[in-house]
Coordinates of C-alpha atoms in Angstrom, one line a residue:
Chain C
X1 CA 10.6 -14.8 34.2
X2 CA 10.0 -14.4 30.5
X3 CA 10.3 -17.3 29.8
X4 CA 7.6 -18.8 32.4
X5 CA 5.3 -16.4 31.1
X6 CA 5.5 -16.4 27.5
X7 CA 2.3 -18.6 25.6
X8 CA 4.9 -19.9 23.3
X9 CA 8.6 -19.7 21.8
X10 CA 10.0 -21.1 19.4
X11 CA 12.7 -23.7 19.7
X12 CA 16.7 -23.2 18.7
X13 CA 16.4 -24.7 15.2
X14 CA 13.6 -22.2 14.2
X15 CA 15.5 -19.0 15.6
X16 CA 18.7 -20.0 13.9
X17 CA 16.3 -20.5 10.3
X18 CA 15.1 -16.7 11.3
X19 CA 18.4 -15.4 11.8
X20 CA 19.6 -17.2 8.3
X21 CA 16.8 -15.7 6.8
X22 CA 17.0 -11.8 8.6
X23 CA 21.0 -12.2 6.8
X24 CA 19.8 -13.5 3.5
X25 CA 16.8 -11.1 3.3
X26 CA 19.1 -8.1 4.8
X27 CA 21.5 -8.9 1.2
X28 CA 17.7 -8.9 -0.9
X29 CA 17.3 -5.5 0.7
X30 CA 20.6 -4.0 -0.6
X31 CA 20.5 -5.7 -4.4
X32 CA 16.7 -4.2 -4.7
X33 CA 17.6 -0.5 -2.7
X34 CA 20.8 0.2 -2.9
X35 CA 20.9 0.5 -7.0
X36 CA 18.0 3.0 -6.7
X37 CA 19.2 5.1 -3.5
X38 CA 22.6 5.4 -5.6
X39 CA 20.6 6.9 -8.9
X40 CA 18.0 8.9 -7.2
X41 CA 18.8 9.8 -3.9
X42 CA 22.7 8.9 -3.3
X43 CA 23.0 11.7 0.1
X44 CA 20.7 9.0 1.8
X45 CA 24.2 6.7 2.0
X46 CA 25.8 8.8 4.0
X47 CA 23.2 10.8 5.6
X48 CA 23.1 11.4 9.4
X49 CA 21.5 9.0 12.3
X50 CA 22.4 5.7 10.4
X51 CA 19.0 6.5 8.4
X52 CA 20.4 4.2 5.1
X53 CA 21.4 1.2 7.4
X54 CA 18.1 2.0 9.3
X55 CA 16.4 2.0 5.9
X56 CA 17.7 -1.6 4.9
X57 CA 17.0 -3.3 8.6
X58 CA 13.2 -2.2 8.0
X59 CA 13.4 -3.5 4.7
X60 CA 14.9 -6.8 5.6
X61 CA 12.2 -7.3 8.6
X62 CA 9.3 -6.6 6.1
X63 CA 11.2 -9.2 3.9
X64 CA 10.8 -11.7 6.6
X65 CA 7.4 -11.0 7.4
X66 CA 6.0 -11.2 3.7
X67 CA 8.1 -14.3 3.5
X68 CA 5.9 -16.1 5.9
X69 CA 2.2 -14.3 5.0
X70 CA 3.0 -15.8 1.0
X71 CA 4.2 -19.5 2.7
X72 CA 0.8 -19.4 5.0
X73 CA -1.1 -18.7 1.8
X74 CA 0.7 -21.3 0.0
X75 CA 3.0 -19.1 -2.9
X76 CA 6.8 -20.1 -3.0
X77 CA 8.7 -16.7 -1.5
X78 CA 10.3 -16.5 -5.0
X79 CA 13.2 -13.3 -6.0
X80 CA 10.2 -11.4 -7.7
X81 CA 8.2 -11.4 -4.1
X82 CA 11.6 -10.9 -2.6
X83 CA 12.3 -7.6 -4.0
X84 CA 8.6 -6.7 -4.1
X85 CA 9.3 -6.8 0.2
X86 CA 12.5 -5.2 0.0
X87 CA 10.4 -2.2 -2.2
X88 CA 7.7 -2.2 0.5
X89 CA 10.2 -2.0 3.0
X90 CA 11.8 1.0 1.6
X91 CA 8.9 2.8 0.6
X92 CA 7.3 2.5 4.5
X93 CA 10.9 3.8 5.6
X94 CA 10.5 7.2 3.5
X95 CA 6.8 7.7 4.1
X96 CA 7.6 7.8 8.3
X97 CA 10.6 10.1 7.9
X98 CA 8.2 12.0 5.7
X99 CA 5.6 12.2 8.7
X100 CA 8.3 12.0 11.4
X101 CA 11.3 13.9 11.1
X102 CA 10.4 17.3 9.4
X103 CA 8.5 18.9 11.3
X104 CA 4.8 19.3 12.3
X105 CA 4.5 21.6 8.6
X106 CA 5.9 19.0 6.5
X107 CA 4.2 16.4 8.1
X108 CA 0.4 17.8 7.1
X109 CA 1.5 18.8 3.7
X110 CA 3.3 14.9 3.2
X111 CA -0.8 14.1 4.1
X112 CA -2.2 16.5 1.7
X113 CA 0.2 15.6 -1.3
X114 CA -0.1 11.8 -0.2
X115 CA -3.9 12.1 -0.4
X116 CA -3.5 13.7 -3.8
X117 CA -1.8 10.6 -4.8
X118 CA -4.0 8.4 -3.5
X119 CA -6.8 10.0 -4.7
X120 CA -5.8 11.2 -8.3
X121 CA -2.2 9.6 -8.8
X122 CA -0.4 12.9 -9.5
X123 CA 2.9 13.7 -7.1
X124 CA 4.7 16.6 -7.0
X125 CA 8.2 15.6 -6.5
X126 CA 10.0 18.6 -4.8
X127 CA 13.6 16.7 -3.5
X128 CA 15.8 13.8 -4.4
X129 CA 14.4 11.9 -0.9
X130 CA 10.7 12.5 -2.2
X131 CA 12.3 11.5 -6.1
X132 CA 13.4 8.4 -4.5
X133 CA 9.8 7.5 -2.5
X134 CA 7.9 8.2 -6.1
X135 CA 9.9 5.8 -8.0
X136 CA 10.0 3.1 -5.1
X137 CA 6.5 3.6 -5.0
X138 CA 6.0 3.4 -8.8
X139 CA 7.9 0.3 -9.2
X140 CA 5.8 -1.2 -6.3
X141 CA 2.5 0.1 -8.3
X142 CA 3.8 -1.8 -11.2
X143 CA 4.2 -4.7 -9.8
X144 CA 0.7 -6.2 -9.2
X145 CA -2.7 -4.7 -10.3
X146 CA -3.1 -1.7 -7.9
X147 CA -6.5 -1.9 -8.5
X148 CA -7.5 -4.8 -7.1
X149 CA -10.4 -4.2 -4.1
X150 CA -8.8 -5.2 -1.0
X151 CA -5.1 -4.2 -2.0
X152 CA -6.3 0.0 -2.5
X153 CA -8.8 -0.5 0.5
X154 CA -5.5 -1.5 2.5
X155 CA -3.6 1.3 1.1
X156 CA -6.3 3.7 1.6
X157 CA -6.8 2.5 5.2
X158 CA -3.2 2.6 5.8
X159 CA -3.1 5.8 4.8
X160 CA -6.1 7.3 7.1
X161 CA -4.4 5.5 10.0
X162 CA -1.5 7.2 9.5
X163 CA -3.2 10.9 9.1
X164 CA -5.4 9.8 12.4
X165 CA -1.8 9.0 14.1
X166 CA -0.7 12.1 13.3
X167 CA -4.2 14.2 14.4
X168 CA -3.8 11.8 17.7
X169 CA -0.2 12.9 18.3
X170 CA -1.1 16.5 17.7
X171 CA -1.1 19.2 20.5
X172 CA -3.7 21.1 19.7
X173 CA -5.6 17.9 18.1
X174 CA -9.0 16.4 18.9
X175 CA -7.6 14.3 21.7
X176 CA -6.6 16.8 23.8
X177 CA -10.1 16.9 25.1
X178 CA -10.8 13.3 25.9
X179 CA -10.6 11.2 28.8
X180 CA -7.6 9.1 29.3
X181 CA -9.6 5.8 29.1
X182 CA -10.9 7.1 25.5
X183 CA -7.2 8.5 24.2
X184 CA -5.9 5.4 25.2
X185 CA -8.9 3.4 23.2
X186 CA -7.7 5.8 20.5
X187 CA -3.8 5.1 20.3
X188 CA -4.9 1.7 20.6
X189 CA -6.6 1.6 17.8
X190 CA -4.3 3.6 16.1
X191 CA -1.5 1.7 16.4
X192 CA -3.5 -1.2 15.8
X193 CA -4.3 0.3 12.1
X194 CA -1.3 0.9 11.3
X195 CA 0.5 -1.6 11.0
X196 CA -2.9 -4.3 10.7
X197 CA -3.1 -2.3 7.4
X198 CA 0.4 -1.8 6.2
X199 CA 0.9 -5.2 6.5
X200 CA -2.3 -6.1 4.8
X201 CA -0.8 -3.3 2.1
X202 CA 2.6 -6.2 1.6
X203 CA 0.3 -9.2 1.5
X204 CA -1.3 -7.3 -1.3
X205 CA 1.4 -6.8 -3.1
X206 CA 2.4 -10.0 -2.8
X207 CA 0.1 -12.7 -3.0
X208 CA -3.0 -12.6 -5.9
X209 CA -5.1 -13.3 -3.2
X210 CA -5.4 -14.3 0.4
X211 CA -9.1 -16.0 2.4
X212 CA -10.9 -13.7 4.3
X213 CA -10.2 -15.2 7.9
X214 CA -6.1 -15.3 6.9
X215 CA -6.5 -11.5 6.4
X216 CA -7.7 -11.3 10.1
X217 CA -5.0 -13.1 11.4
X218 CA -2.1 -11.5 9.6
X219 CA -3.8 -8.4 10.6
X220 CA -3.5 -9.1 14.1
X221 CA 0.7 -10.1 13.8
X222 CA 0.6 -6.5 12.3
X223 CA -1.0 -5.1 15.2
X224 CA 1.3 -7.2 17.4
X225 CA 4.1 -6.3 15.4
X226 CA 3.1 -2.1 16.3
X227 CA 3.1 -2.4 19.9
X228 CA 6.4 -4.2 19.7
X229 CA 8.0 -1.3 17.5
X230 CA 6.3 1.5 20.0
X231 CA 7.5 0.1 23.1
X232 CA 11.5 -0.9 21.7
X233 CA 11.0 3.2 20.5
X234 CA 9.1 4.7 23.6
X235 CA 12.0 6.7 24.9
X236 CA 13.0 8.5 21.6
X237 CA 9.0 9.0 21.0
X238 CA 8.7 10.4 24.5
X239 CA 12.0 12.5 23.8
X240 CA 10.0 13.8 20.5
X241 CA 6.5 14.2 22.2
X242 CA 4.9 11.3 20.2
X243 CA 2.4 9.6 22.4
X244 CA 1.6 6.2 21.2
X245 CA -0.2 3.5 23.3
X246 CA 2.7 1.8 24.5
X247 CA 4.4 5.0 26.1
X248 CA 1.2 5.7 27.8
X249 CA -0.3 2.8 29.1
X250 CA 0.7 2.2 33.3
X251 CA 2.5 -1.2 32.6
X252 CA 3.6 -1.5 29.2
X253 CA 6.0 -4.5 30.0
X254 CA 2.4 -6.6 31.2
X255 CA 0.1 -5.0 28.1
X256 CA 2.1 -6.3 25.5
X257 CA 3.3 -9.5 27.3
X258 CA -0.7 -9.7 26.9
X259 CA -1.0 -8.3 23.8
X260 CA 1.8 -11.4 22.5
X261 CA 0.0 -14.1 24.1
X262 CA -3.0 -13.4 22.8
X263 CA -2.0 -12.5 19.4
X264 CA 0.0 -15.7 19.4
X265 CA -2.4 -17.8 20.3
X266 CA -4.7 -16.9 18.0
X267 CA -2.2 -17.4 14.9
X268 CA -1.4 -20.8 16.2
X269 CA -5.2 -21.5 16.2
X270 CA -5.9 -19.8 12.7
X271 CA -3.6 -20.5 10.6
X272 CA -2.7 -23.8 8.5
X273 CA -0.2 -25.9 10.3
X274 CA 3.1 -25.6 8.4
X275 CA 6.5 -23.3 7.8
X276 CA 5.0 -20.0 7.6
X277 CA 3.2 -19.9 10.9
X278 CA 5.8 -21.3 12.2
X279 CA 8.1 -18.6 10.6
X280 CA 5.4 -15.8 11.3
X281 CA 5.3 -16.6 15.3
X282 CA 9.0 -17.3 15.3
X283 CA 10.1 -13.7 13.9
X284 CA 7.2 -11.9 16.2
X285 CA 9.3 -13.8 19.4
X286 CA 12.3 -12.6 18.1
X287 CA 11.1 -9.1 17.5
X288 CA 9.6 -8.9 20.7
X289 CA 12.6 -10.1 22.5
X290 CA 14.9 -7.7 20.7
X291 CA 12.6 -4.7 20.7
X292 CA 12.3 -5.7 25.2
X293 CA 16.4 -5.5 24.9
X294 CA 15.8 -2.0 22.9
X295 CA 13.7 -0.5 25.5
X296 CA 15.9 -1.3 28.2
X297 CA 18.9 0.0 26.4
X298 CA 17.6 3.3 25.3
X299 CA 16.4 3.6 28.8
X300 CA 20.1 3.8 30.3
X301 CA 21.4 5.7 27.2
X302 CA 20.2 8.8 25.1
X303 CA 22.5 7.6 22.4
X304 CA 21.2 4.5 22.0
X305 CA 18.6 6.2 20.5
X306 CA 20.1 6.1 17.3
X307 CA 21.7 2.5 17.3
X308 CA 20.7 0.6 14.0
X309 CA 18.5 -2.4 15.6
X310 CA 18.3 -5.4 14.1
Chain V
X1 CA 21.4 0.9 -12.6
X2 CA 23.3 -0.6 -15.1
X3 CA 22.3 -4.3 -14.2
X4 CA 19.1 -5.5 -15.2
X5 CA 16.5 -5.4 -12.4
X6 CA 13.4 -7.8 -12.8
X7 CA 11.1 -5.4 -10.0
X8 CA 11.5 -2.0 -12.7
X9 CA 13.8 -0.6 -15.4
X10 CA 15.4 3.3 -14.8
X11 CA 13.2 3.6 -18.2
X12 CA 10.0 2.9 -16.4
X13 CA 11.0 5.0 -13.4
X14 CA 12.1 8.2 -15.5
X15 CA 8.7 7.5 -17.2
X16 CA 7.2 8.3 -14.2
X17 CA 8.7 10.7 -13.4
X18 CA 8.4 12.9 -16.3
X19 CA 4.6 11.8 -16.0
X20 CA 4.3 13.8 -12.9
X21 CA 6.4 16.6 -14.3
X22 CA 4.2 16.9 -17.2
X23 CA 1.6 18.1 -15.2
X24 CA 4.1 20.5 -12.9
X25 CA 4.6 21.7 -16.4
X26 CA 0.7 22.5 -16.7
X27 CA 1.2 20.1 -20.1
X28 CA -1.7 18.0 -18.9
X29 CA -4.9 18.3 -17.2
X30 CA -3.7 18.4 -13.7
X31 CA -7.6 18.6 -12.5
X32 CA -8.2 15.0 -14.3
X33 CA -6.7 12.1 -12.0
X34 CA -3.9 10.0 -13.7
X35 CA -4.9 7.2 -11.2
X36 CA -7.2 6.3 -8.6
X37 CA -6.6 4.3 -5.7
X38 CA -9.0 5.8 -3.7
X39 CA -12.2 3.5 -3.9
X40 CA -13.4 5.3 -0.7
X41 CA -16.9 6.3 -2.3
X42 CA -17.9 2.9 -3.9
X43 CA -16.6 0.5 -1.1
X44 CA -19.7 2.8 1.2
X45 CA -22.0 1.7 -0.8
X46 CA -20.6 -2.5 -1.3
X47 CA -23.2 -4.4 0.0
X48 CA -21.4 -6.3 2.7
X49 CA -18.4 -5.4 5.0
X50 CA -15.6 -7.3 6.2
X51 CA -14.9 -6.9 10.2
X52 CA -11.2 -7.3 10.1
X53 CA -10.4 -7.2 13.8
X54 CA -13.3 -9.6 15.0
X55 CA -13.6 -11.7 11.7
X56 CA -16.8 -10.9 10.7
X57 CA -18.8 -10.4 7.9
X58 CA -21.7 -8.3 8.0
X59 CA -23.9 -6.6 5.4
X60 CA -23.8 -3.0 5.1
X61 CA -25.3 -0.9 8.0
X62 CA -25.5 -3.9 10.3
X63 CA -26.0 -2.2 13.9
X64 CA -23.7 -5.3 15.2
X65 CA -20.3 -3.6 13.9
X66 CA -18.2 -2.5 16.7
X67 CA -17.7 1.4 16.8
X68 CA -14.2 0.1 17.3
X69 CA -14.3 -1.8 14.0
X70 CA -15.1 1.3 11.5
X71 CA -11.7 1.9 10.6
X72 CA -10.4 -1.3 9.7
X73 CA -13.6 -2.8 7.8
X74 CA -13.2 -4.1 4.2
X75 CA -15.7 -3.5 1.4
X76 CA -16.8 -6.9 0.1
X77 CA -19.1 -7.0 -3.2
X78 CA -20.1 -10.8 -3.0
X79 CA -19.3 -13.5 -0.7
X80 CA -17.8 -17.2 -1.3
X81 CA -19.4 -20.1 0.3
X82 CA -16.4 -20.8 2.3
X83 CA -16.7 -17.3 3.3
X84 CA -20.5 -17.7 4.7
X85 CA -19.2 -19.3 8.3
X86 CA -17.7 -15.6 8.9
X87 CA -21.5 -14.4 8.7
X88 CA -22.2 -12.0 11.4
X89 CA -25.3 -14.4 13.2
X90 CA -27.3 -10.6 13.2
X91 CA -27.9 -9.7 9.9
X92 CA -26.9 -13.3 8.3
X93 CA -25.3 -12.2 5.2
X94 CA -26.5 -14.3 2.4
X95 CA -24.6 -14.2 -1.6
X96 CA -25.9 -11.8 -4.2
X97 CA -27.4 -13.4 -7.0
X98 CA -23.8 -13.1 -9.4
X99 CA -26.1 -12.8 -12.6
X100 CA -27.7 -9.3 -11.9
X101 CA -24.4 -7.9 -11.4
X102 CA -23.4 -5.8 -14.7
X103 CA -20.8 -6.2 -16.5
X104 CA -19.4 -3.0 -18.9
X105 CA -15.5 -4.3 -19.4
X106 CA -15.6 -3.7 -23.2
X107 CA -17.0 0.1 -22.6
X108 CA -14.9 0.8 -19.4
X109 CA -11.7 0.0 -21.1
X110 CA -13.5 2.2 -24.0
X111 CA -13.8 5.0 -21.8
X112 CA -10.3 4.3 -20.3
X113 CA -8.9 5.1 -23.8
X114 CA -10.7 7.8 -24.4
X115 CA -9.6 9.6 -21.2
X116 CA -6.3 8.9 -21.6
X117 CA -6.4 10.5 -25.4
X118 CA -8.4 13.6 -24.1
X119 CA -6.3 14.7 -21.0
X120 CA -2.9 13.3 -22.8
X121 CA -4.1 14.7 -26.1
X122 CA -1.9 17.8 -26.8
X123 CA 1.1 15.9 -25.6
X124 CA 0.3 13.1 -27.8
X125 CA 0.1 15.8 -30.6
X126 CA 3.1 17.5 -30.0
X127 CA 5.3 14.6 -29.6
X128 CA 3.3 13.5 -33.3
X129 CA 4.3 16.4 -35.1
X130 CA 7.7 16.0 -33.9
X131 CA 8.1 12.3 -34.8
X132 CA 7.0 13.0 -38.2
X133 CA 9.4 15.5 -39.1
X134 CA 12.0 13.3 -37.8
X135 CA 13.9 10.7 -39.7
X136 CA 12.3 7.9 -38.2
X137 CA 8.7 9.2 -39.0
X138 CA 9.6 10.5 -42.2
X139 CA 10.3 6.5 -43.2
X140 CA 7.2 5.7 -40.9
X141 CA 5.1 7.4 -43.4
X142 CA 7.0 6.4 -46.7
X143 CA 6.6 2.6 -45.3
X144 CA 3.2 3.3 -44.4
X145 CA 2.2 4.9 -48.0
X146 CA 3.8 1.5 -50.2
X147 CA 2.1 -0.6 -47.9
X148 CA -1.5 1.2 -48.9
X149 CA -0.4 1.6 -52.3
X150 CA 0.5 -2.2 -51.9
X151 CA -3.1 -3.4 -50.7
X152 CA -6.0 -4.7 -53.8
X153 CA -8.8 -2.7 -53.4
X154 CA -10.7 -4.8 -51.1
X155 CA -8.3 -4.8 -48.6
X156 CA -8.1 -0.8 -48.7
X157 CA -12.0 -0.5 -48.4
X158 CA -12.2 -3.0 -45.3
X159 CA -9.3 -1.1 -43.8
X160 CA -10.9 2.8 -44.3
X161 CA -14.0 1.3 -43.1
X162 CA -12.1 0.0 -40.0
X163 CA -10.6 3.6 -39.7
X164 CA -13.7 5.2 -40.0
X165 CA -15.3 3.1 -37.6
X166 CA -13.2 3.3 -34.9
X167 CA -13.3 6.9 -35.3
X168 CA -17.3 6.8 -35.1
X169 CA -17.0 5.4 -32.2
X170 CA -14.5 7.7 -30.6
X171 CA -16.1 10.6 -31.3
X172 CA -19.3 8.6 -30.5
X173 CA -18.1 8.0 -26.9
X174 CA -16.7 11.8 -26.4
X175 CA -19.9 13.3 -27.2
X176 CA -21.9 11.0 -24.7
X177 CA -19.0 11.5 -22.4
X178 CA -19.7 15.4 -22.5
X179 CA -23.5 15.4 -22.3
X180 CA -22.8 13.0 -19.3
X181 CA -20.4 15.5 -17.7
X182 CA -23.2 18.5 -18.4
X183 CA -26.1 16.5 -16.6
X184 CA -24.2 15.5 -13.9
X185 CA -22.1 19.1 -13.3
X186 CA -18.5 18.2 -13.0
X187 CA -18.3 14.2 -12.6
X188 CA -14.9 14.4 -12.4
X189 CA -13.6 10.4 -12.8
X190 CA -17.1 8.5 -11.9
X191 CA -16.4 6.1 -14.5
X192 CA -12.4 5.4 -14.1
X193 CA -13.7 1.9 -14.7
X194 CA -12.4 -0.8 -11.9
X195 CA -15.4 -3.2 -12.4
X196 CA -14.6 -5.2 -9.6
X197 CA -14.9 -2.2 -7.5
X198 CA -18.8 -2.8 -7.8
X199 CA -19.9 0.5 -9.2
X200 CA -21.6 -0.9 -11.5
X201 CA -21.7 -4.5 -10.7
X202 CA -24.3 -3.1 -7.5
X203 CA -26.4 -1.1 -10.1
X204 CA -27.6 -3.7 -12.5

């Protein structure tokens, strides 16, 4: 059925180069993390829910993704843009356990003190998890000029669309009043930012520069790349009250077997014939496929919940 | 930590992280921003803007941006030719002449330097006095005193004049700074100095 359905898939020989790449990218992940979780924040290893392994399949997926954004612009995915992902990785791990798992209180002072950063550089670092974020973040930061227009417009967007998630999410928030075509406009866009931005954010870091219409399009795998995550995670966000547009929409299955087609198509349309489309719409199958396989598993188990995922 | 790593050294990360202590400390001025990101207030006033979802470029203000569009536009300063066919066909966004676009590098990185002395001054002083009591400066200044001693009197008079000028200017720049800050009430980091952020480059 999935099959029949899908715009496109890739064939056997580009799924086994993903899955070479997910393992080779996963190892990336550890040599870049592992050395700084051990010296700043070594609890994180063995700390509950899987969160370190959890931490390194995030990282190794970002990997893979800003392999094929610096092949589409033409830069050679070389060690220094490797462990520039792997950082980026790790640092968008921390920053959603900062604004997920705390608590609705640590969550809007995370915004306040990450605002503060943003917006005068200073950081009050208050535990070895937060020690662990600023140096991630710091290495990152050092590793191209932060200054640059477009990379501190992404951050800065990435940023509001993660404080607009969170006033979204919120009880007592602003979209408590609002119709349920308009909330649903909201999370759409919400989600849409969020990941559109953070993955303008990695192109940033890694590429010196990237044409206007290739922004657009890697924004849209971003967006692509949200709905994917919020529908493998919509039990466990339901279970924690996080509404999202994939948990709330009637038939998520059909929206973001929409969603892909479109998104797809207009990548293969866009961008430059060559390895890193083909390696950008490859991993977005994959991940969509998996993350399908996620839903339905979390759906017959509560435990699954907190299953590392590939 | 012990093996070299290419992305950051555990120097450059306790660096930072006794940065931000520093001011936990009340050693700096916390009030004064160590770094900016946020480009929030100039990118408003860039002359075009970048529709990311639909593609488009538009010039600032242009009633054809989607509602849905606000949050994921991109301030853009001037535009490439190549970029022209993303032109939103409303408002037709056409380049900026480059040439009356101002360009202050030398006296941003000025002012840069300046700010850096100023809020890390008593720092800077205190970790000064220290170094020359220790063994290190104490040679410093016995190195530094044979090599002035060593130089014909030309040299000497081109290097206090050097000296001298440089701390003109300083002071020079501090006191325009200030009577900036007075006419303006507290303008708190309006000159942090990105050029390509178009602050100034939209003034000229």
């Amino acid at each position: 059925m999935e099959r029949k359905r899908l715009f496109w898939r890739p064939d056997d020989r580009l799924l086994g180069r993903i899955d070479q790449l997910i393992g080779q990218h996963r190892r990336t992940a550890v040599e870049t993390l592992e050395p700084l979780v051990r010296s700043y924040y070594p609890a994180l290893i063995h700390a509950p829910r899987n969160e370190y392994r959890k931490m390194m399949e995030l990282s190794a997926k970002m990997t893979v993704v800003g392999h094929s954004c610096s092949e589409v612009a033409g830069y050679p995915f070389d060690p220094r843009r490797q462990r520039i992902a792997s950082l980026f990785g790790g640092c968008c791990f921390l920053a959603d356990s900062f604004i997920d798992d705390f608590g609705r209180e640590a969550t809007r002072e995370y915004l306040e003190r990450f605002e503060l950063l943003l917006t005068k550089g200073w950081f009050e670092i208050k535990n070895d998890r937060e020690k662990l974020f600023y140096v991630i973040v710091s290495r990152l930061f050092s590793q191209r000029d932060v200054l640059d227009p477009v990379l501190r417009q992404a951050i800065l967007r990435l940023y509001e669309a993660q404080r607009d998630d969170v006033e979204l999410r919120s009880a007592d928030g602003k979209a408590r009043h609002l119709t349920r075509r308009h909330r649903l406009q909201l999370l759409r866009e919400c989600a849409r930012n969020r990941s559109g931005h953070a993955i303008l954010v990695l192109s940033g870091f890694l590429l010196p520069e990237l044409p206007l219409r290739y922004l657009s399009l890697i924004y849209v795998a971003g967006e692509l790349i949200m709905h994917i995550d919020d529908h493998g995670d919509c039990y466990s966000d339901l279970y924690y009250d996080r509404a999202t547009y994939m948990n709330q929409v009637k038939d998520p299955v059909g929206t973001l077997r929409r969603v892909f087609n479109a998104s797809v198509a207009r990548l293969q349309a866009g961008l430059p014939e060559g390895s890193g489309r083909d390696l950008l719409m490859g991993f977005l199958f994959r991940y969509y496929r998996t993350r399908m396989e996620k839903h339905q598993l979390q759906r017959n188990s509560r435990e699954a919940a907190w299953t590392v995922y590939e | 930590m012990s093996r070299k790593d290419p992305s950051g050294t555990p120097i450059g990360d306790r660096f930072a992280i006794r940065l931000q202590n520093l001011r936990t400390e009340g050693k700096v001025k916390g009030d004064r921003p160590l770094l900016r990101i946020d480009n929030r207030g100039e990118a408003a006033t860039a002359p075009y803007q970048y529709d990311i979802v639909r593609a488009k470029l538009h010039r600032s203000g242009c009633g054809a941006i989607p509602r849905a569009s606000r949050s994921a536009l991109l301030a853009r300063w001037e535009i490439s030719p190549e970029e022209s066919n993303l032109g939103c066909e409303e408002c037709r966004p056409g380049p900026i002449e480059r040439g009356a676009m101002r360009r202050n590098l030398a006296s941003d990185l000025l002012y840069g330097m300046v700010s850096v002395l100023d809020q890390f001054g008593n720092v800077l002083k205190e970790r000064g006095r220290e170094y020359r009591e220790s063994e290190e400066g104490q040679q410093l200044t016995s190195d530094l005193e044979g090599l002035y001693a060593n130089l014909d009197k030309r040299q000497r008079e081109l290097l206090d004049v050097a000296l001298s000028s440089l701390d003109s200017l300083l002071e020079l720049v501090q006191d325009y700074d200030r009577s900036l800050h007075s006419a303006n009430g507290n303008g708190t980091n309006r000159r942090n100095g990105n050029r390509r952020n178009g602050d100034r480059r939209t003034r000229g």
